[in-house]
Every structure is written in structure tokens, then in C-alpha cells.
PDB file of C-alpha atoms and ligand atoms in Angstrom:
ATOM      1  CA  MET G   1     103.647 110.725 103.376  1.00 58.00           C
ATOM      2  CA  GLU G   2     105.202 111.296 100.273  1.00 66.00           C
ATOM      3  CA  LEU G   3     103.500 110.413  96.967  1.00 74.00           C
ATOM      4  CA  MET G   4     107.048 109.758  95.273  1.00 77.00           C
ATOM      5  CA  LEU G   5     107.625 106.908  97.403  1.00 78.00           C
ATOM      6  CA  LEU G   6     104.433 104.987  97.527  1.00 86.00           C
ATOM      7  CA  LYS G   7     104.021 105.468  93.813  1.00 86.00           C
ATOM      8  CA  ARG G   8     107.224 103.298  93.616  1.00 84.00           C
ATOM      9  CA  VAL G   9     105.094 100.339  94.935  1.00 88.00           C
ATOM     10  CA  PRO G  10     104.478  98.089  93.260  1.00 87.00           C
ATOM     11  CA  ILE G  11     100.832  97.177  94.223  1.00 91.00           C
ATOM     12  CA  PHE G  12     100.018 100.792  93.354  1.00 91.00           C
ATOM     13  CA  SER G  13     101.339 101.334  90.232  1.00 87.00           C
ATOM     14  CA  GLY G  14      98.376 101.116  88.161  1.00 87.00           C
ATOM     15  CA  LEU G  15      97.109 103.754  90.584  1.00 92.00           C
ATOM     16  CA  ASN G  16      97.125 107.818  89.635  1.00 92.00           C
ATOM     17  CA  ASP G  17      97.822 110.817  91.624  1.00 91.00           C
ATOM     18  CA  ARG G  18      95.022 111.387  93.006  1.00 93.00           C
ATOM     19  CA  GLN G  19      94.001 108.024  94.311  1.00 93.00           C
ATOM     20  CA  ILE G  20      97.713 107.793  95.505  1.00 93.00           C
ATOM     21  CA  GLN G  21      97.528 110.703  97.584  1.00 93.00           C
ATOM     22  CA  HIS G  22      93.879 109.241  99.005  1.00 92.00           C
ATOM     23  CA  ILE G  23      95.633 106.083 100.162  1.00 93.00           C
ATOM     24  CA  ALA G  24      98.340 107.475 101.443  1.00 92.00           C
ATOM     25  CA  GLU G  25      95.521 109.454 104.274  1.00 93.00           C
ATOM     26  CA  TYR G  26      96.055 106.434 105.672  1.00 94.00           C
ATOM     27  CA  CYS G  27      99.523 104.927 105.282  1.00 93.00           C
ATOM     28  CA  VAL G  28     102.556 106.217 108.476  1.00 94.00           C
ATOM     29  CA  THR G  29     105.607 105.067 107.832  1.00 93.00           C
ATOM     30  CA  LYS G  30     108.174 103.789 110.403  1.00 96.00           C
ATOM     31  CA  ARG G  31     111.709 103.016 110.524  1.00 97.00           C
ATOM     32  CA  TYR G  32     113.377  99.841 112.170  1.00 98.00           C
ATOM     33  CA  VAL G  33     116.816  99.388 113.116  1.00 98.00           C
ATOM     34  CA  LYS G  34     118.356  95.843 111.809  1.00 95.00           C
ATOM     35  CA  ASP G  35     117.307  92.547 113.920  1.00 94.00           C
ATOM     36  CA  GLN G  36     114.374  94.709 115.190  1.00 97.00           C
ATOM     37  CA  LEU G  37     111.703  91.892 115.093  1.00 97.00           C
ATOM     38  CA  ILE G  38     108.649  93.226 113.570  1.00 98.00           C
ATOM     39  CA  LEU G  39     105.417  90.606 114.116  1.00 97.00           C
ATOM     40  CA  VAL G  40     105.951  87.915 115.623  1.00 96.00           C
ATOM     41  CA  GLU G  41     104.538  84.327 114.841  1.00 95.00           C
ATOM     42  CA  GLU G  42     101.082  83.502 116.652  1.00 93.00           C
ATOM     43  CA  GLU G  43     100.282  87.389 117.206  1.00 95.00           C
ATOM     44  CA  ILE G  44      96.604  88.179 116.221  1.00 94.00           C
ATOM     45  CA  GLY G  45      97.437  90.812 112.346  1.00 92.00           C
ATOM     46  CA  LYS G  46      96.540  94.474 112.241  1.00 94.00           C
ATOM     47  CA  THR G  47      98.771  95.472 110.407  1.00 96.00           C
ATOM     48  CA  LEU G  48      99.712  95.379 106.366  1.00 97.00           C
ATOM     49  CA  PHE G  49     103.720  96.265 105.279  1.00 97.00           C
ATOM     50  CA  ILE G  50     105.042  97.655 102.741  1.00 94.00           C
ATOM     51  CA  ILE G  51     108.935  98.069 102.415  1.00 94.00           C
ATOM     52  CA  TYR G  52     109.642 101.668 100.937  1.00 91.00           C
ATOM     53  CA  LYS G  53     113.782 100.429 101.906  1.00 92.00           C
ATOM     54  CA  GLY G  54     115.538  97.876 103.980  1.00 94.00           C
ATOM     55  CA  ARG G  55     114.962  94.005 104.039  1.00 90.00           C
ATOM     56  CA  VAL G  56     113.557  92.012 106.234  1.00 93.00           C
ATOM     57  CA  LYS G  57     113.256  87.830 106.346  1.00 91.00           C
ATOM     58  CA  VAL G  58     110.227  86.028 107.484  1.00 92.00           C
ATOM     59  CA  THR G  59     110.379  82.991 109.485  1.00 91.00           C
ATOM     60  CA  ARG G  60     108.911  80.203 111.510  1.00 91.00           C
ATOM     61  CA  THR G  61     110.842  78.407 114.256  1.00 85.00           C
ATOM     62  CA  SER G  62     110.891  74.749 113.988  1.00 76.00           C
ATOM     63  CA  GLU G  63     109.391  71.961 116.699  1.00 73.00           C
ATOM     64  CA  ASP G  64     113.644  71.509 117.545  1.00 70.00           C
ATOM     65  CA  GLY G  65     113.578  75.144 118.088  1.00 76.00           C
ATOM     66  CA  ARG G  66     115.196  75.300 114.821  1.00 73.00           C
ATOM     67  CA  GLU G  67     114.364  79.296 113.372  1.00 77.00           C
ATOM     68  CA  VAL G  68     113.916  78.375 108.979  1.00 78.00           C
ATOM     69  CA  ILE G  69     113.879  81.022 106.648  1.00 79.00           C
ATOM     70  CA  LEU G  70     111.127  81.056 104.527  1.00 85.00           C
ATOM     71  CA  SER G  71     111.493  84.512 102.218  1.00 86.00           C
ATOM     72  CA  ILE G  72     113.571  87.551 102.487  1.00 83.00           C
ATOM     73  CA  LEU G  73     111.605  90.573 101.072  1.00 89.00           C
ATOM     74  CA  GLU G  74     112.980  93.736  99.834  1.00 87.00           C
ATOM     75  CA  SER G  75     112.029  97.314  98.822  1.00 89.00           C
ATOM     76  CA  GLY G  76     108.866  97.039  97.594  1.00 87.00           C
ATOM     77  CA  ASP G  77     107.486  94.244  98.765  1.00 90.00           C
ATOM     78  CA  ILE G  78     104.566  93.385 101.171  1.00 94.00           C
ATOM     79  CA  PHE G  79     103.797  91.563 104.453  1.00 97.00           C
ATOM     80  CA  GLY G  80     100.776  90.307 107.226  1.00 97.00           C
ATOM     81  CA  GLU G  81      98.586  90.625 105.007  1.00 96.00           C
ATOM     82  CA  MET G  82      97.687  86.622 105.162  1.00 96.00           C
ATOM     83  CA  SER G  83      96.190  87.531 108.285  1.00 96.00           C
ATOM     84  CA  ILE G  84      94.748  90.933 107.499  1.00 94.00           C
ATOM     85  CA  LEU G  85      92.783  89.016 104.323  1.00 93.00           C
ATOM     86  CA  ASP G  86      91.870  85.513 107.033  1.00 93.00           C
ATOM     87  CA  GLY G  87      91.904  87.094 109.814  1.00 92.00           C
ATOM     88  CA  LYS G  88      93.690  84.024 111.423  1.00 94.00           C
ATOM     89  CA  ALA G  89      97.076  84.387 113.393  1.00 96.00           C
ATOM     90  CA  ARG G  90     100.177  85.670 111.817  1.00 97.00           C
ATOM     91  CA  SER G  91     102.082  82.817 110.419  1.00 96.00           C
ATOM     92  CA  ALA G  92     105.039  84.039 110.974  1.00 96.00           C
ATOM     93  CA  SER G  93     107.552  85.970 112.330  1.00 96.00           C
ATOM     94  CA  VAL G  94     109.448  89.389 110.224  1.00 97.00           C
ATOM     95  CA  THR G  95     112.441  90.266 111.827  1.00 96.00           C
ATOM     96  CA  ALA G  96     114.471  93.019 109.473  1.00 96.00           C
ATOM     97  CA  ILE G  97     117.847  92.263 108.690  1.00 91.00           C
ATOM     98  CA  GLU G  98     118.771  95.784 107.381  1.00 92.00           C
ATOM     99  CA  ASN G  99     118.193  99.120 108.645  1.00 97.00           C
ATOM    100  CA  SER G 100     114.178  99.482 106.913  1.00 97.00           C
ATOM    101  CA  GLU G 101     112.176 101.939 106.689  1.00 95.00           C
ATOM    102  CA  ILE G 102     108.102 100.512 105.893  1.00 96.00           C
ATOM    103  CA  ILE G 103     104.799 101.797 105.380  1.00 94.00           C
ATOM    104  CA  LEU G 104     102.547 100.389 107.695  1.00 96.00           C
ATOM    105  CA  LEU G 105      98.164 100.231 106.920  1.00 96.00           C
ATOM    106  CA  ARG G 106      95.996  99.214 109.272  1.00 96.00           C
ATOM    107  CA  ARG G 107      93.966  96.358 108.115  1.00 96.00           C
ATOM    108  CA  GLY G 108      89.984  97.784 108.115  1.00 96.00           C
ATOM    109  CA  ASP G 109      91.794 100.805 105.671  1.00 96.00           C
ATOM    110  CA  PHE G 110      93.264  98.666 103.894  1.00 96.00           C
ATOM    111  CA  LEU G 111      90.295  96.493 102.927  1.00 95.00           C
ATOM    112  CA  HIS G 112      88.441  99.154 102.555  1.00 95.00           C
ATOM    113  CA  ILE G 113      91.204 100.619  99.757  1.00 94.00           C
ATOM    114  CA  LEU G 114      90.786  97.136  97.979  1.00 94.00           C
ATOM    115  CA  GLU G 115      87.375  97.549  97.988  1.00 95.00           C
ATOM    116  CA  GLU G 116      87.713 101.064  96.881  1.00 94.00           C
ATOM    117  CA  TYR G 117      90.488 100.190  94.068  1.00 94.00           C
ATOM    118  CA  PRO G 118      90.100  96.700  92.130  1.00 94.00           C
ATOM    119  CA  GLN G 119      92.996  96.795  90.272  1.00 93.00           C
ATOM    120  CA  ILE G 120      95.269  97.016  93.945  1.00 94.00           C
ATOM    121  CA  ALA G 121      93.915  93.233  95.010  1.00 94.00           C
ATOM    122  CA  ILE G 122      94.573  92.265  90.919  1.00 94.00           C
ATOM    123  CA  ALA G 123      98.491  93.409  91.870  1.00 93.00           C
ATOM    124  CA  LEU G 124      98.160  91.231  95.203  1.00 94.00           C
ATOM    125  CA  LEU G 125      96.549  88.330  93.662  1.00 95.00           C
ATOM    126  CA  LYS G 126      99.672  88.518  91.421  1.00 93.00           C
ATOM    127  CA  GLU G 127     102.281  89.181  93.936  1.00 91.00           C
ATOM    128  CA  LEU G 128     100.693  85.882  96.349  1.00 93.00           C
ATOM    129  CA  ALA G 129     100.713  84.064  92.735  1.00 95.00           C
ATOM    130  CA  GLY G 130     104.570  84.876  92.906  1.00 90.00           C
ATOM    131  CA  ARG G 131     104.642  84.079  96.436  1.00 90.00           C
ATOM    132  CA  ILE G 132     103.415  80.299  95.549  1.00 92.00           C
ATOM    133  CA  ARG G 133     105.445  79.490  92.559  1.00 89.00           C
ATOM    134  CA  LYS G 134     108.715  80.470  94.369  1.00 84.00           C
ATOM    135  CA  SER G 135     107.163  78.243  97.312  1.00 84.00           C
ATOM    136  CA  ASP G 136     106.296  75.493  94.907  1.00 83.00           C
ATOM    137  CA  THR G 137     109.914  75.694  94.006  1.00 79.00           C
ATOM    138  CA  GLN G 138     111.674  74.854  97.660  1.00 73.00           C
ATOM    139  CA  ILE G 139     109.144  71.958  98.034  1.00 77.00           C
ATOM    140  CA  THR G 140     109.866  70.287  95.595  1.00 73.00           C
ATOM    141  CA  SER G 141     114.008  71.008  96.082  1.00 62.00           C
ATOM    142  CA  LEU G 142     113.612  70.252  98.998  1.00 67.00           C
ATOM    143  CA  SER G 143     111.761  66.387  98.522  1.00 73.00           C
ATOM    144  CA  LEU G 144     114.400  65.617  96.333  1.00 72.00           C
ATOM    145  CA  GLN G 145     116.598  66.471  98.416  1.00 73.00           C
ATOM    146  CA  ASP G 146     114.794  64.109 101.020  1.00 84.00           C
ATOM    147  CA  ALA G 147     114.386  61.140  98.031  1.00 87.00           C
ATOM    148  CA  MET G 148     118.566  61.991  97.293  1.00 89.00           C
ATOM    149  CA  GLY G 149     119.038  61.292 101.488  1.00 89.00           C
ATOM    150  CA  LYS G 150     116.839  57.953 101.540  1.00 86.00           C
ATOM    151  CA  VAL G 151     118.476  56.228  98.096  1.00 91.00           C
ATOM    152  CA  ALA G 152     122.000  57.417  99.142  1.00 91.00           C
ATOM    153  CA  SER G 153     121.672  56.259 102.114  1.00 87.00           C
ATOM    154  CA  THR G 154     119.690  52.893 100.397  1.00 87.00           C
ATOM    155  CA  LEU G 155     123.479  53.023  98.252  1.00 92.00           C
ATOM    156  CA  ILE G 156     125.422  52.906 100.854  1.00 90.00           C
ATOM    157  CA  LEU G 157     123.751  50.307 102.988  1.00 84.00           C
ATOM    158  CA  LEU G 158     124.367  48.513  99.286  1.00 88.00           C
ATOM    159  CA  ALA G 159     127.947  49.498  98.350  1.00 90.00           C
ATOM    160  CA  ASP G 160     127.948  48.090 102.572  1.00 84.00           C
ATOM    161  CA  GLU G 161     126.554  44.798 102.019  1.00 83.00           C
ATOM    162  CA  ILE G 162     127.328  43.458  98.199  1.00 85.00           C
ATOM    163  CA  GLY G 163     129.940  46.472  96.480  1.00 90.00           C
ATOM    164  CA  LYS G 164     133.007  45.367  95.626  1.00 93.00           C
ATOM    165  CA  HIS G 165     135.840  47.718  95.799  1.00 93.00           C
ATOM    166  CA  ARG G 166     138.019  48.220  92.115  1.00 92.00           C
ATOM    167  CA  GLU G 167     140.020  51.251  91.297  1.00 90.00           C
ATOM    168  CA  GLY G 168     138.977  53.183  93.367  1.00 89.00           C
ATOM    169  CA  LYS G 169     135.041  52.990  92.908  1.00 94.00           C
ATOM    170  CA  ILE G 170     132.425  50.486  94.420  1.00 96.00           C
ATOM    171  CA  ILE G 171     130.717  48.573  92.405  1.00 96.00           C
ATOM    172  CA  ILE G 172     127.835  46.509  93.076  1.00 94.00           C
ATOM    173  CA  SER G 173     126.890  44.005  90.053  1.00 91.00           C
ATOM    174  CA  ARG G 174     123.520  43.684  90.297  1.00 87.00           C
ATOM    175  CA  ILE G 175     121.680  45.978  91.951  1.00 91.00           C
ATOM    176  CA  PRO G 176     118.428  45.337  93.370  1.00 89.00           C
ATOM    177  CA  LEU G 177     115.108  46.047  90.909  1.00 90.00           C
ATOM    178  CA  GLN G 178     114.009  49.969  90.827  1.00 91.00           C
ATOM    179  CA  GLN G 179     110.861  48.910  92.658  1.00 87.00           C
ATOM    180  CA  ASP G 180     112.575  46.798  95.426  1.00 83.00           C
ATOM    181  CA  LEU G 181     115.681  49.630  95.492  1.00 88.00           C
ATOM    182  CA  ALA G 182     111.763  52.417  96.073  1.00 85.00           C
ATOM    183  CA  ASN G 183     110.949  49.254  99.117  1.00 82.00           C
ATOM    184  CA  MET G 184     114.299  49.726 100.164  1.00 79.00           C
ATOM    185  CA  ALA G 185     114.612  53.341 100.740  1.00 81.00           C
ATOM    186  CA  GLY G 186     110.686  53.812 101.727  1.00 78.00           C
ATOM    187  CA  THR G 187     110.224  55.991  98.522  1.00 84.00           C
ATOM    188  CA  SER G 188     108.202  55.456  94.695  1.00 89.00           C
ATOM    189  CA  ARG G 189     110.596  53.407  91.872  1.00 92.00           C
ATOM    190  CA  GLU G 190     109.307  56.705  89.693  1.00 94.00           C
ATOM    191  CA  THR G 191     111.692  58.702  93.360  1.00 93.00           C
ATOM    192  CA  ILE G 192     114.001  56.440  92.141  1.00 94.00           C
ATOM    193  CA  SER G 193     114.491  56.835  88.485  1.00 94.00           C
ATOM    194  CA  ARG G 194     114.734  60.286  88.935  1.00 94.00           C
ATOM    195  CA  VAL G 195     117.270  60.147  91.451  1.00 94.00           C
ATOM    196  CA  PHE G 196     119.411  58.067  89.743  1.00 95.00           C
ATOM    197  CA  LYS G 197     119.300  60.991  86.496  1.00 95.00           C
ATOM    198  CA  ALA G 198     120.122  63.629  89.600  1.00 93.00           C
ATOM    199  CA  MET G 199     122.844  61.587  90.883  1.00 95.00           C
ATOM    200  CA  GLU G 200     124.603  60.529  87.397  1.00 95.00           C
ATOM    201  CA  SER G 201     123.968  64.123  86.389  1.00 94.00           C
ATOM    202  CA  LYS G 202     126.384  65.193  89.838  1.00 92.00           C
ATOM    203  CA  GLY G 203     128.905  62.347  88.738  1.00 95.00           C
ATOM    204  CA  TYR G 204     128.233  60.216  91.870  1.00 96.00           C
ATOM    205  CA  ILE G 205     127.201  56.836  90.012  1.00 97.00           C
ATOM    206  CA  GLU G 206     127.172  55.324  87.128  1.00 96.00           C
ATOM    207  CA  ARG G 207     124.833  52.854  85.611  1.00 96.00           C
ATOM    208  CA  GLU G 208     124.909  49.999  82.559  1.00 95.00           C
ATOM    209  CA  GLY G 209     121.822  47.625  82.649  1.00 92.00           C
ATOM    210  CA  ARG G 210     122.277  45.341  86.524  1.00 91.00           C
ATOM    211  CA  LYS G 211     125.437  47.404  87.295  1.00 95.00           C
ATOM    212  CA  LEU G 212     126.196  50.269  89.112  1.00 96.00           C
ATOM    213  CA  LYS G 213     129.105  51.568  89.490  1.00 97.00           C
ATOM    214  CA  ILE G 214     129.560  54.215  92.676  1.00 97.00           C
ATOM    215  CA  LEU G 215     132.369  56.994  91.854  1.00 96.00           C
ATOM    216  CA  ASP G 216     132.312  59.470  94.613  1.00 95.00           C
ATOM    217  CA  LEU G 217     131.164  57.277  97.758  1.00 93.00           C
ATOM    218  CA  GLU G 218     131.634  60.815  99.694  1.00 92.00           C
ATOM    219  CA  GLY G 219     129.133  62.247  97.337  1.00 91.00           C
ATOM    220  CA  LEU G 220     126.863  59.992  98.132  1.00 90.00           C
ATOM    221  CA  LYS G 221     127.685  60.863 102.050  1.00 87.00           C
ATOM    222  CA  ALA G 222     126.735  64.041 101.500  1.00 86.00           C
ATOM    223  CA  CYS G 223     123.418  63.204 100.453  1.00 81.00           C
ATOM    224  CA  GLY G 224     122.690  61.031 102.888  1.00 60.00           C
ATOM    225  CA  ALA G 225     123.849  63.256 105.591  1.00 56.00           C
TER     226      ALA G 225
HETATM  227  P1  CMP F   2     101.063  87.120 107.996  1.00 95.82           P
HETATM  228  O1  CMP F   2     100.512  85.921 108.533  1.00 95.82           O
HETATM  229  O2  CMP F   2     100.223  88.182 108.364  1.00 95.82           O
HETATM  230  O3  CMP F   2     102.410  87.240 109.025  1.00 95.82           O
HETATM  231  C1  CMP F   2     103.152  86.856 108.473  1.00 95.82           C
HETATM  232  C2  CMP F   2     103.755  87.061 106.975  1.00 95.82           C
HETATM  233  O4  CMP F   2     104.836  86.314 106.791  1.00 95.82           O
HETATM  234  C3  CMP F   2     102.396  86.924 105.749  1.00 95.82           C
HETATM  235  O5  CMP F   2     101.467  87.264 106.065  1.00 95.82           O
HETATM  236  C4  CMP F   2     102.960  86.438 104.900  1.00 95.82           C
HETATM  237  O6  CMP F   2     103.320  88.264 105.032  1.00 95.82           O
HETATM  238  C5  CMP F   2     104.507  86.766 105.574  1.00 95.82           C
HETATM  239  N1  CMP F   2     105.246  84.933 104.592  1.00 95.82           N
HETATM  240  C6  CMP F   2     104.454  84.048 105.492  1.00 95.82           C
HETATM  241  N2  CMP F   2     104.527  83.097 104.335  1.00 95.82           N
HETATM  242  C7  CMP F   2     105.999  83.581 103.795  1.00 95.82           C
HETATM  243  C8  CMP F   2     106.168  83.040 102.031  1.00 95.82           C
HETATM  244  N3  CMP F   2     106.704  81.690 101.960  1.00 95.82           N
HETATM  245  N4  CMP F   2     107.081  83.633 101.838  1.00 95.82           N
HETATM  246  C9  CMP F   2     106.704  85.518 101.502  1.00 95.82           C
HETATM  247  N5  CMP F   2     106.089  85.711 102.944  1.00 95.82           N
HETATM  248  C10 CMP F   2     105.669  84.609 103.658  1.00 95.82           C
END
């Protein structure tokens, strides 16, 4: 195991040469070709992986059988740490999306290293905090998309029921109160307000008191799709 290789791994960056040398004794490097499965969801985890070169995708299979990509990881990123730390099954599958060189550490060795060098544990926590931040952003935008879809469908329904076509726009002159819209859309009043703002900034709708103009019906339909 080349020392230079390990020094470039962010979670080992606080260590001196002697400490890196010690860790290197536990590591092996393995090559994976593009599209090769590295670890499989639900298996028991016995290894931690550190990407030296290349890129991988982290995926889960949805209930209807679609592959959902949770993340793309690249050089310096680690994976496989979750089941190593909590002893449960692998939370996702990981596949190489480029020819990759990956450093492998056995579970017991990694836990031993963490105990010996607590600064690695701190660096690992930082890495995991970053991952939660990214997931939080994803969840927020996903739930916004869901809400956009629900509100768009409600507006399209109202346009059909009570809208008047004028100069390529649809005018709903007395849009129901936000609480009523929320009940129709199966969401909250706050969400209606948030989604309306987002729709206005995208140029889909325009509001003036109780009057709502649909400027871009196709745009709304795309939200509800
Ligand atoms: P583990 O559960 O052992 O095996 C699958 C790995 O995928 C997991 O550890 C993490 O390293 C990684 N992983 C799971 N979910 C995410 C995510 N949302 N973002 C980035 N990596 C993830």
C-alpha cells in the first residue's frame, strides 16, 4: 500500500507519516471495472471502502423495481461505513460507474483504527454530517416537488371548473381561500403559500387579491405530472 495514496484520503489527513504507515498495514487496494457491483443492499457488511480513483453510484431499488440513485461518490469519499458502525445490513448497493481503484479495510481493523486514532472518528463524523446536510436538501426539494404537484393538480382542476380563458391566460376570479385550497390539495395552508410563491417566481401564475391568473398551463401540467 502506497503511503501517498492514503495521505490523500480526507479522513486520514490529520495523521503523521508513522500513523499512516501503521494504517497502511491493514489496507488493500482493489480494482473494479465500470458497472461492476461492489456491495449489495441487505448483505452483512464486513468491509469499509475508500475511493482512491474513479466514481461509484449508491443506489436502492424502489418498491416498483426502479433504481433510485442516492448519491454519486468519488475520489476521497468513503462508503460502507454505515453497516460497519451499526452492525446492520448494507443500506444500499454500490456500483462502479468508472474503472475504479478502491482501498478496502476490514471491519475489525477499521474499528480498531478508530479507537486508536480518535481524530479519524471526528473526520468521519464530519463526512457523515455533510451527507445528512445533502440528504436534507434533497428531502426539502423532493417534498417541495410533491407539494408543487399537488397544488398544480388542484389549480388545473379549478381552471377547468371555474376558469375563464382570456388572451391565452386562464383567470380564476375568486380562488378559494388558502385553507380551502390546502384541504383540496391534501396539504397545509403554509405549503400553499410557499408553493404559490415558487410558482409565481417560475412565471406559472400571477396573483392579485383573490384573482389568480394561470400564465403557463403547460408549466403547471408539468409540475403535476
Ligand atoms: P452501508 O450501509 O454499509 O452500505 C451502503 C453504503 O452506501 C452505506 O454504508 C453508505 O456508505 C452509502 N450510502 C447510503 N446512503 C447514502 C447516501 N444517502 N449518500 C451517500 N452515501 C450513502
